[in-house]
XYZ file of C-alpha atoms in Angstrom:
591
model
C -14.228 29.985 15.512
C -11.563 29.311 18.153
C -10.745 25.746 19.130
C -11.325 25.191 22.847
C -8.639 23.678 25.089
C -10.843 20.584 25.529
C -11.128 19.951 21.769
C -9.446 16.766 20.400
C -6.382 18.685 19.266
C -6.321 20.650 22.525
C -6.441 17.433 24.551
C -3.448 16.013 22.657
C -1.538 19.297 22.986
C -2.064 19.560 26.745
C -1.214 15.863 27.166
C 2.109 16.397 25.373
C 2.889 19.372 27.612
C 2.028 17.402 30.727
C 4.246 14.527 29.582
C 7.228 16.890 29.518
C 7.452 17.800 25.830
C 8.616 21.296 25.010
C 6.124 23.920 23.884
C 7.686 24.091 20.424
C 7.605 20.312 19.912
C 4.005 20.045 21.169
C 2.872 22.774 18.784
C 4.643 21.067 15.871
C 3.205 17.625 16.618
C -0.392 18.831 16.949
C -0.128 21.230 13.998
C -1.373 24.435 15.694
C 0.036 27.949 15.995
C 1.922 29.329 18.980
C -0.905 31.730 19.844
C -3.397 28.879 19.994
C -1.044 26.853 22.180
C -0.583 29.710 24.668
C -4.311 30.348 24.765
C -4.967 26.670 25.575
C -2.366 26.787 28.346
C -3.929 29.935 29.779
C -7.451 28.502 29.768
C -6.276 25.257 31.389
C -4.353 27.238 34.029
C -7.403 29.339 34.842
C -9.501 26.187 35.092
C -7.102 24.750 37.672
C -7.164 28.015 39.633
C -10.950 28.041 39.625
C -10.884 24.537 41.136
C -9.037 25.918 44.181
C -5.375 25.249 43.268
C -2.842 27.960 44.054
C -0.456 29.491 41.559
C 2.364 26.930 42.001
C 0.067 23.892 42.165
C -1.736 24.983 38.995
C 1.567 25.195 37.088
C 2.628 21.802 38.447
C -0.650 20.239 37.359
C -0.336 21.921 33.966
C 3.247 20.673 33.522
C 4.373 24.014 32.105
C 6.199 26.983 33.605
C 6.406 30.302 31.806
C 6.662 34.037 32.421
C 3.152 34.283 31.015
C 1.887 32.370 34.041
C 2.388 35.514 36.164
C 0.070 37.431 33.844
C -2.478 34.634 34.017
C -2.322 34.745 37.813
C -2.874 38.513 37.885
C -5.841 38.136 35.558
C -7.345 35.499 37.839
C -6.827 37.654 40.947
C -8.441 40.683 39.245
C -11.555 38.635 38.613
C -10.764 36.820 35.454
C -13.502 35.256 33.442
C -15.710 38.326 33.223
C -16.911 39.403 29.789
C -16.230 42.983 28.737
C -20.003 43.534 28.341
C -20.647 42.595 31.974
C -21.488 45.328 34.471
C -18.892 46.653 36.865
C -18.009 44.485 39.880
C -19.135 47.318 42.244
C -22.668 47.143 40.855
C -22.793 43.379 41.475
C -21.497 43.925 45.018
C -24.276 46.477 45.619
C -26.863 43.972 44.414
C -25.591 41.270 46.767
C -25.496 43.711 49.687
C -29.157 44.575 49.155
C -30.157 40.935 48.582
C -28.339 39.793 51.748
C -30.229 42.391 53.798
C -33.500 40.604 53.045
C -34.692 42.262 49.826
C -36.192 40.235 47.024
C -34.344 39.703 43.775
C -36.507 42.317 42.027
C -36.000 44.948 44.749
C -32.237 44.310 45.012
C -31.862 44.596 41.224
C -33.811 47.883 41.205
C -31.672 49.337 44.003
C -28.480 48.342 42.120
C -29.762 49.858 38.880
C -29.897 46.661 36.797
C -32.697 44.612 35.284
C -34.294 41.826 37.240
C -33.086 39.280 34.664
C -29.503 40.264 35.495
C -30.234 39.758 39.177
C -31.704 36.315 38.588
C -28.678 35.411 36.447
C -26.347 36.382 39.302
C -28.357 34.357 41.797
C -28.418 31.338 39.451
C -24.641 31.502 38.963
C -24.132 31.519 42.733
C -26.634 28.664 43.016
C -24.491 26.602 40.655
C -21.327 27.446 42.601
C -22.822 26.573 45.987
C -24.582 23.473 44.674
C -21.226 21.881 43.778
C -20.257 22.230 47.456
C -23.488 21.962 49.505
C -26.670 19.883 49.486
C -29.724 21.327 47.764
C -31.594 22.061 51.027
C -28.755 24.167 52.410
C -28.408 26.099 49.149
C -32.163 26.902 49.238
C -31.816 28.281 52.781
C -28.732 30.349 51.972
C -30.206 31.969 48.837
C -33.812 32.104 50.157
C -35.190 30.388 47.061
C -38.714 29.145 46.591
C -39.209 25.428 46.134
C -40.467 25.886 42.599
C -37.488 27.992 41.555
C -34.973 25.692 43.219
C -36.411 22.614 41.515
C -36.370 24.335 38.122
C -32.771 25.443 38.560
C -31.710 22.001 39.826
C -33.218 20.376 36.731
C -31.469 22.913 34.507
C -28.165 22.312 36.315
C -28.407 18.549 35.733
C -29.114 19.076 32.024
C -26.109 21.379 31.723
C -23.935 18.810 33.480
C -25.124 16.065 31.120
C -24.485 18.265 28.096
C -21.011 19.133 29.368
C -20.288 15.471 30.121
C -21.417 14.426 26.628
C -19.310 17.176 25.089
C -16.223 16.104 26.994
C -16.865 12.440 26.140
C -17.187 13.315 22.456
C -13.979 15.324 22.647
C -12.224 12.322 24.196
C -13.498 9.971 21.484
C -12.449 12.429 18.794
C -9.028 12.729 20.390
C -8.631 8.931 20.451
C -9.664 8.709 16.803
C -7.242 11.488 15.900
C -4.465 9.698 17.798
C -5.153 6.529 15.800
C -4.969 8.407 12.499
C -1.767 10.179 13.520
C -0.169 6.903 14.657
C -0.959 5.222 11.333
C 0.434 8.168 9.411
C 3.632 8.408 11.465
C 4.271 4.649 11.522
C 4.348 4.359 7.720
C 5.798 7.593 6.338
C 6.582 6.333 2.827
C 7.344 8.987 0.281
C 6.213 8.570 -3.354
C 9.764 7.617 -4.328
C 9.930 4.983 -1.591
C 6.610 3.554 -2.724
C 7.885 3.316 -6.315
C 11.049 1.540 -5.188
C 9.089 -0.891 -3.043
C 6.759 -1.642 -5.953
C 9.728 -2.160 -8.265
C 11.342 -4.636 -5.869
C 8.063 -6.513 -5.442
C 7.655 -6.743 -9.208
C 11.264 -7.923 -9.561
C 10.720 -10.884 -7.215
C 7.454 -11.742 -8.937
C 9.327 -12.017 -12.254
C 12.111 -14.068 -10.668
C 9.596 -16.433 -9.064
C 7.936 -16.933 -12.448
C 11.230 -18.177 -13.896
C 12.856 -15.024 -15.276
C 16.598 -14.583 -14.847
C 18.136 -11.572 -13.178
C 19.005 -9.997 -16.516
C 15.551 -10.643 -17.985
C 13.745 -9.267 -14.934
C 15.874 -6.115 -14.953
C 15.310 -5.672 -18.688
C 11.535 -5.908 -18.243
C 11.602 -3.374 -15.392
C 13.922 -1.059 -17.298
C 16.675 -1.011 -14.644
C 20.319 -1.971 -14.570
C 21.368 -5.515 -13.726
C 23.229 -4.003 -10.773
C 19.847 -3.132 -9.224
C 18.685 -6.750 -9.465
C 21.939 -8.016 -7.992
C 21.527 -5.554 -5.142
C 18.018 -6.883 -4.441
C 19.369 -10.440 -4.270
C 22.302 -9.512 -2.019
C 20.064 -7.554 0.364
C 17.731 -10.519 0.731
C 20.671 -12.901 1.189
C 22.060 -10.721 4.001
C 18.804 -11.080 5.952
C 18.480 -14.754 6.912
C 15.449 -14.233 9.116
C 13.587 -11.836 6.809
C 10.150 -12.843 5.623
C 7.906 -11.614 2.832
C 4.839 -12.406 4.915
C 3.044 -9.516 6.620
C 3.486 -9.178 10.403
C 1.615 -11.893 12.271
C 0.275 -9.477 14.871
C 1.835 -11.398 17.728
C 4.049 -8.472 18.699
C 3.150 -4.807 19.160
C 4.157 -2.674 16.185
C 5.282 0.954 16.036
C 1.815 2.161 15.050
C 0.283 0.537 18.142
C 2.983 1.967 20.382
C 2.429 5.493 19.039
C -1.307 5.099 19.532
C -0.739 3.792 23.069
C 1.469 6.772 23.957
C -1.236 9.221 22.846
C -3.901 7.391 24.837
C -1.684 7.418 27.931
C -1.227 11.173 27.606
C -4.989 11.579 27.496
C -5.345 9.648 30.743
C -6.971 6.493 29.373
C -6.876 3.395 31.559
C -5.094 0.193 30.579
C -8.394 -1.491 29.771
C -9.486 1.427 27.568
C -6.178 1.299 25.710
C -6.486 -2.470 25.316
C -9.999 -2.183 23.872
C -8.883 0.535 21.462
C -5.867 -1.479 20.241
C -7.610 -4.858 20.310
C -5.139 -6.155 22.911
C -5.498 -7.580 26.392
C -4.920 -5.151 29.253
C -2.105 -7.362 30.580
C -0.280 -6.930 27.250
C -0.430 -3.166 27.683
C 0.792 -3.428 31.288
C 3.758 -5.640 30.365
C 4.688 -3.245 27.573
C 4.674 -0.291 29.970
C 6.558 -2.168 32.687
C 9.308 -3.133 30.265
C 9.786 0.107 28.367
C 9.118 3.047 30.709
C 12.203 5.195 31.283
C 13.517 6.017 34.794
C 11.242 9.067 34.909
C 8.199 6.900 34.237
C 7.656 8.143 30.687
C 6.700 5.837 27.799
C 8.544 6.833 24.619
C 7.118 4.781 21.692
C 10.025 4.997 19.223
C 12.605 3.987 21.846
C 10.292 1.229 23.098
C 9.898 -0.167 19.571
C 13.667 -0.137 19.005
C 14.354 -1.847 22.344
C 11.673 -4.472 21.710
C 13.132 -5.350 18.306
C 16.626 -5.631 19.782
C 15.404 -7.892 22.584
C 13.471 -10.051 20.121
C 16.671 -10.758 18.194
C 18.200 -12.116 21.428
C 21.585 -10.425 20.962
C 23.991 -12.856 22.569
C 27.434 -14.188 21.843
C 27.573 -16.643 18.983
C 28.025 -20.258 20.046
C 31.012 -20.745 17.766
C 32.690 -17.679 19.244
C 31.980 -18.657 22.844
C 33.319 -22.234 22.525
C 36.880 -22.447 21.079
C 36.820 -26.238 21.088
C 33.598 -26.371 19.071
C 34.980 -23.740 16.702
C 38.117 -25.802 16.067
C 36.137 -28.986 15.403
C 33.819 -27.282 12.922
C 36.679 -25.527 11.135
C 38.606 -28.802 10.776
C 35.645 -30.656 9.288
C 34.882 -27.808 6.893
C 38.474 -28.008 5.698
C 37.819 -31.706 5.054
C 34.855 -30.787 2.824
C 32.218 -32.016 5.257
C 28.818 -30.421 4.885
C 27.309 -28.508 7.865
C 24.679 -31.219 8.319
C 27.326 -33.946 8.405
C 29.335 -31.964 10.951
C 26.342 -31.495 13.257
C 25.350 -35.152 13.038
C 28.890 -36.285 13.680
C 29.151 -34.032 16.757
C 25.972 -35.522 18.220
C 27.261 -39.056 17.557
C 30.804 -38.452 18.760
C 30.013 -36.388 21.875
C 26.627 -37.622 23.144
C 27.282 -36.483 26.747
C 28.471 -32.947 25.935
C 25.523 -30.670 25.057
C 27.862 -27.700 24.578
C 29.251 -29.413 21.482
C 25.890 -29.478 19.675
C 24.947 -27.291 16.703
C 22.299 -27.058 14.055
C 23.406 -26.823 10.409
C 21.839 -23.372 10.022
C 24.288 -21.984 12.603
C 27.219 -23.024 10.427
C 25.588 -21.744 7.233
C 24.921 -18.353 8.809
C 28.460 -18.261 10.175
C 29.772 -18.653 6.616
C 27.231 -16.856 4.452
C 26.272 -13.774 6.476
C 28.059 -10.779 7.909
C 28.511 -12.030 11.466
C 30.611 -15.087 10.604
C 30.876 -16.341 14.187
C 34.667 -16.621 14.104
C 34.884 -19.077 11.177
C 37.313 -18.325 8.391
C 35.344 -17.067 5.406
C 37.413 -19.177 3.048
C 35.115 -21.972 4.211
C 32.552 -20.624 1.752
C 34.495 -22.147 -1.079
C 34.436 -25.478 0.723
C 30.640 -25.633 0.694
C 29.269 -27.949 -1.904
C 27.622 -25.175 -3.926
C 30.609 -22.839 -3.730
C 28.212 -19.894 -3.342
C 28.875 -16.862 -1.211
C 25.208 -15.880 -0.878
C 21.961 -17.766 -0.904
C 19.892 -17.451 -4.021
C 16.720 -18.811 -5.530
C 16.698 -21.866 -7.684
C 16.197 -20.860 -11.286
C 13.847 -22.849 -13.442
C 15.276 -24.721 -16.412
C 13.599 -25.976 -19.542
C 12.932 -29.600 -20.321
C 15.464 -31.582 -22.346
C 15.212 -33.186 -25.728
C 13.375 -36.375 -26.516
C 14.740 -39.802 -25.785
C 16.936 -41.587 -28.333
C 17.421 -44.767 -26.287
C 15.458 -47.746 -27.572
C 13.812 -50.666 -25.803
C 13.876 -49.058 -22.389
C 12.386 -50.665 -19.278
C 10.839 -47.752 -17.351
C 11.213 -47.125 -13.659
C 7.579 -47.907 -12.820
C 8.350 -51.559 -13.718
C 11.156 -51.718 -11.179
C 10.601 -54.175 -8.269
C 9.138 -52.614 -5.097
C 12.056 -53.792 -2.939
C 14.238 -51.233 -4.713
C 12.210 -48.342 -3.304
C 12.141 -49.895 0.166
C 15.974 -49.796 0.444
C 15.986 -52.985 2.495
C 18.178 -54.899 0.061
C 21.666 -53.997 -1.123
C 22.746 -54.172 -4.745
C 20.422 -51.611 -6.313
C 22.366 -48.806 -8.003
C 21.693 -45.450 -9.618
C 24.025 -43.970 -12.206
C 24.714 -40.876 -14.290
C 27.428 -38.879 -16.030
C 28.988 -35.612 -14.892
C 30.347 -33.791 -17.914
C 33.346 -31.479 -18.172
C 33.802 -28.265 -20.122
C 32.582 -28.512 -23.710
C 31.325 -32.070 -23.088
C 34.804 -33.286 -24.045
C 35.385 -35.266 -20.844
C 33.114 -36.972 -18.351
C 32.946 -39.226 -15.325
C 30.615 -42.108 -14.536
C 29.058 -41.847 -11.059
C 27.359 -44.832 -9.432
C 25.672 -44.950 -6.042
C 24.178 -47.868 -4.140
C 20.741 -47.004 -2.732
C 20.840 -48.782 0.650
C 24.399 -48.103 1.828
C 24.962 -44.872 -0.199
C 28.294 -46.263 -1.314
C 29.582 -44.394 -4.365
C 31.904 -45.149 -7.283
C 33.470 -42.658 -9.720
C 35.156 -43.735 -12.961
C 36.947 -41.164 -15.109
C 36.331 -41.012 -18.883
C 39.075 -38.635 -20.069
C 38.748 -39.393 -23.780
C 34.978 -39.250 -24.326
C 31.737 -40.738 -23.141
C 30.283 -42.735 -25.998
C 27.968 -45.661 -25.299
C 30.831 -48.168 -25.675
C 33.143 -46.209 -23.374
C 30.405 -45.802 -20.772
C 29.622 -49.537 -20.874
C 33.306 -50.386 -20.399
C 33.604 -48.026 -17.398
C 30.535 -49.528 -15.689
C 31.729 -53.082 -16.318
C 35.106 -52.174 -14.785
C 33.409 -50.690 -11.708
C 31.201 -53.741 -11.164
C 33.839 -56.349 -11.990
C 34.987 -56.879 -8.427
C 31.537 -57.075 -6.825
C 29.653 -60.265 -5.951
C 26.407 -61.009 -7.731
C 24.186 -60.096 -4.773
C 25.512 -56.511 -4.973
C 24.665 -56.229 -8.700
C 20.887 -56.460 -8.875
C 19.528 -53.366 -10.703
C 20.807 -50.121 -12.200
C 18.641 -47.023 -12.726
C 19.792 -44.389 -15.248
C 18.403 -41.352 -16.995
C 17.595 -41.312 -20.721
C 21.002 -40.087 -21.867
C 22.448 -41.276 -25.173
C 25.410 -42.868 -23.358
C 23.050 -45.753 -22.518
C 22.104 -46.472 -26.123
C 23.751 -49.922 -25.785
C 22.197 -50.733 -22.411
C 21.119 -54.240 -23.488
C 24.754 -55.241 -24.104
C 25.706 -53.837 -20.691
C 22.927 -55.750 -18.914
C 23.984 -59.021 -20.523
C 27.685 -58.515 -19.759
C 27.283 -57.518 -16.100
C 24.216 -59.596 -15.285
C 22.191 -56.637 -14.056
C 18.715 -55.324 -14.861
C 18.653 -51.714 -16.134
C 15.718 -49.338 -15.628
C 15.249 -45.792 -16.940
C 13.799 -42.803 -15.103
C 11.205 -40.561 -16.689
C 12.405 -37.643 -18.752
C 13.266 -34.475 -16.721
C 12.620 -36.281 -13.439
C 15.923 -36.265 -11.509
C 14.132 -36.890 -8.196
C 13.503 -40.471 -9.353
C 17.261 -40.970 -9.021
C 17.719 -38.861 -5.902
C 20.578 -40.867 -4.413
C 22.715 -40.446 -7.525
C 21.859 -36.737 -7.902
C 22.997 -36.197 -4.325
C 26.212 -38.048 -5.038
C 26.794 -35.916 -8.128
C 26.526 -32.841 -5.939
C 29.115 -34.267 -3.587
C 31.425 -35.067 -6.481
C 31.048 -31.589 -8.000
C 32.677 -30.186 -4.890
C 35.905 -31.789 -6.134
C 35.180 -31.654 -9.879
C 33.460 -28.274 -10.437
C 31.298 -27.528 -13.443
C 33.010 -25.863 -16.378
C 36.377 -27.550 -15.766
C 38.335 -30.153 -17.688
C 37.766 -33.523 -16.013
C 40.412 -35.333 -18.065
C 43.246 -33.736 -16.091
C 42.433 -35.690 -12.933
C 44.532 -38.876 -12.547
C 42.920 -42.122 -11.460
C 44.699 -41.982 -8.088
C 43.064 -38.652 -7.268
C 39.639 -39.900 -8.367
C 40.068 -42.957 -6.109
C 41.042 -40.756 -3.160
C 37.947 -38.616 -3.703
C 35.777 -41.738 -3.694
C 37.356 -42.887 -0.465
C 36.867 -39.489 1.170
C 33.209 -39.357 0.160
C 32.547 -42.913 1.319
C 34.095 -42.270 4.734
C 31.911 -39.288 5.539
C 29.055 -39.844 8.023
C 25.547 -39.631 6.570
C 22.431 -38.478 8.360
C 20.193 -41.098 6.725
C 22.571 -43.815 7.911
C 22.504 -42.675 11.537
C 25.747 -40.793 10.887
C 27.597 -43.979 10.032
C 29.762 -44.113 6.898
C 28.825 -45.758 3.563
C 32.168 -47.610 3.529
C 31.402 -49.465 6.743
C 27.896 -50.472 5.701
C 28.923 -51.526 2.188
C 31.737 -53.746 3.448
C 29.345 -55.239 6.007
C 26.899 -56.104 3.237
C 29.714 -57.540 1.167
C 30.932 -59.837 3.942
C 27.666 -60.872 5.609
C 25.485 -61.688 2.596
C 26.028 -64.816 0.517
C 25.573 -64.627 -3.157
C 22.496 -66.085 -4.758
C 24.602 -68.642 -6.636
C 26.175 -69.941 -3.421
C 22.787 -70.242 -1.775
C 21.390 -72.114 -4.811
C 24.374 -74.423 -4.851
C 23.915 -75.289 -1.180
C 20.247 -76.126 -1.745
C 21.042 -78.394 -4.716
C 23.816 -80.389 -2.918
C 22.413 -83.651 -1.379
C 22.755 -83.996 2.380
C 24.917 -86.877 3.602
C 23.284 -89.145 6.126
């Protein structure tokens, strides 16, 4: 059975033609043959002609011009629409001549040589034609119909109109449903190979998140390590990418394709909004923004333009402001972190908003393709030394403690956690290649002042104690209150150290570096100058002292972008030692 031009596929085909698509493209999109497409165009053309449009107006309304249109016009002028089983036009003219002279339908049919049923069919067809133009009373007078016959035919005409209206409404609903299916299929055209690759990448990140290394994850998936490295680099090159599904805030390609089909079918903005689950104003804004100069809405171009506008393509701030660029580059050369640079800019130039940045701007300028004008050698000046961002890999827990008679961190006084009193320290070792050399790192919790002591010849308990005693030797008693360490074997003689320095020593829980966060942060700062896997014994004491001075003169966010050196010296000068205060209380007052 032939598909009619008002079928769902026919509606989409004619809408594409009217929009300006070529005949070949419209046939390909709807999936029909050329003969079917030409037949639909012919039937639609004849429908326009039957509504009173002339040859040119019918082609304009159809949106299609072809040499075949001349044949369609000739067919219409010859009396198109007649079935080949119908009687000759001359016989019908003879019937109407007799009927117009005053004969009854039966007599006129007999004089024309046809059955009376054929005569009544001709009269009913003319009744339908005149009824669409004239009131019922006038049609009855023109055709000389009885009241009973006219009422019966009027009722039949209304039923036919309702049936035709329901058929067209069903065709429209089917076309809308077909457009939705087509939009979903076109918007996500993943081949089987693409689906396998996407599944492999998803499985790779699941393994990595569970703690597997790159090599282990690739071995489980049966792929080369190069594939895993490529996954990591691709994710690192997309700073704003997200694994979460689309939030639905913005229109997607599937919705735009669906909208374009509904527009071709003549749906209103409210109908489109109800079909897509969007407000009509959203549809209107989308059309206002993305129609081309000819008024057409092209979904793929609209989706591309919307994505480009969402990224806000503008000149990078570091490229647009040479002065800001020079300041940032200078501080990076001085091993300042991006956060320290941004805080210092806000503190140093409070009245110049153009000299403000967020740390992420500097990180993206260094780590991603569009480097914003910064020299890429600044990557090596970042604390991590990395060139791409990567996930933190899980590590196993360490061995059991060998330190005896420890006082655990939960017994530490509460004023240590409050950071309202100076003199509370955290300490650790950073170890060189092969654990042959090490450095003692100490950091004061309130002022963030740090001390580094080199241990070029080993880091036994005795050597560690001697280094800490040397570091604390020049400090007053009120700046030597407590020391928090991990459970490393270098503190096996911690009781001797506490007695010699006059300090209370507490130990963090095993595998809990966050309990000594200040010192861990300081170790990260120090590793920028003393990288892992290097020999620490080659650094002279003068260089270690200069590194300490450089670190202590950097502004810190938690200190309001002041420097640890300034705050530590303030504490050293302003506070009196506990022994002095006790001595003053014990001295009698002279009267």
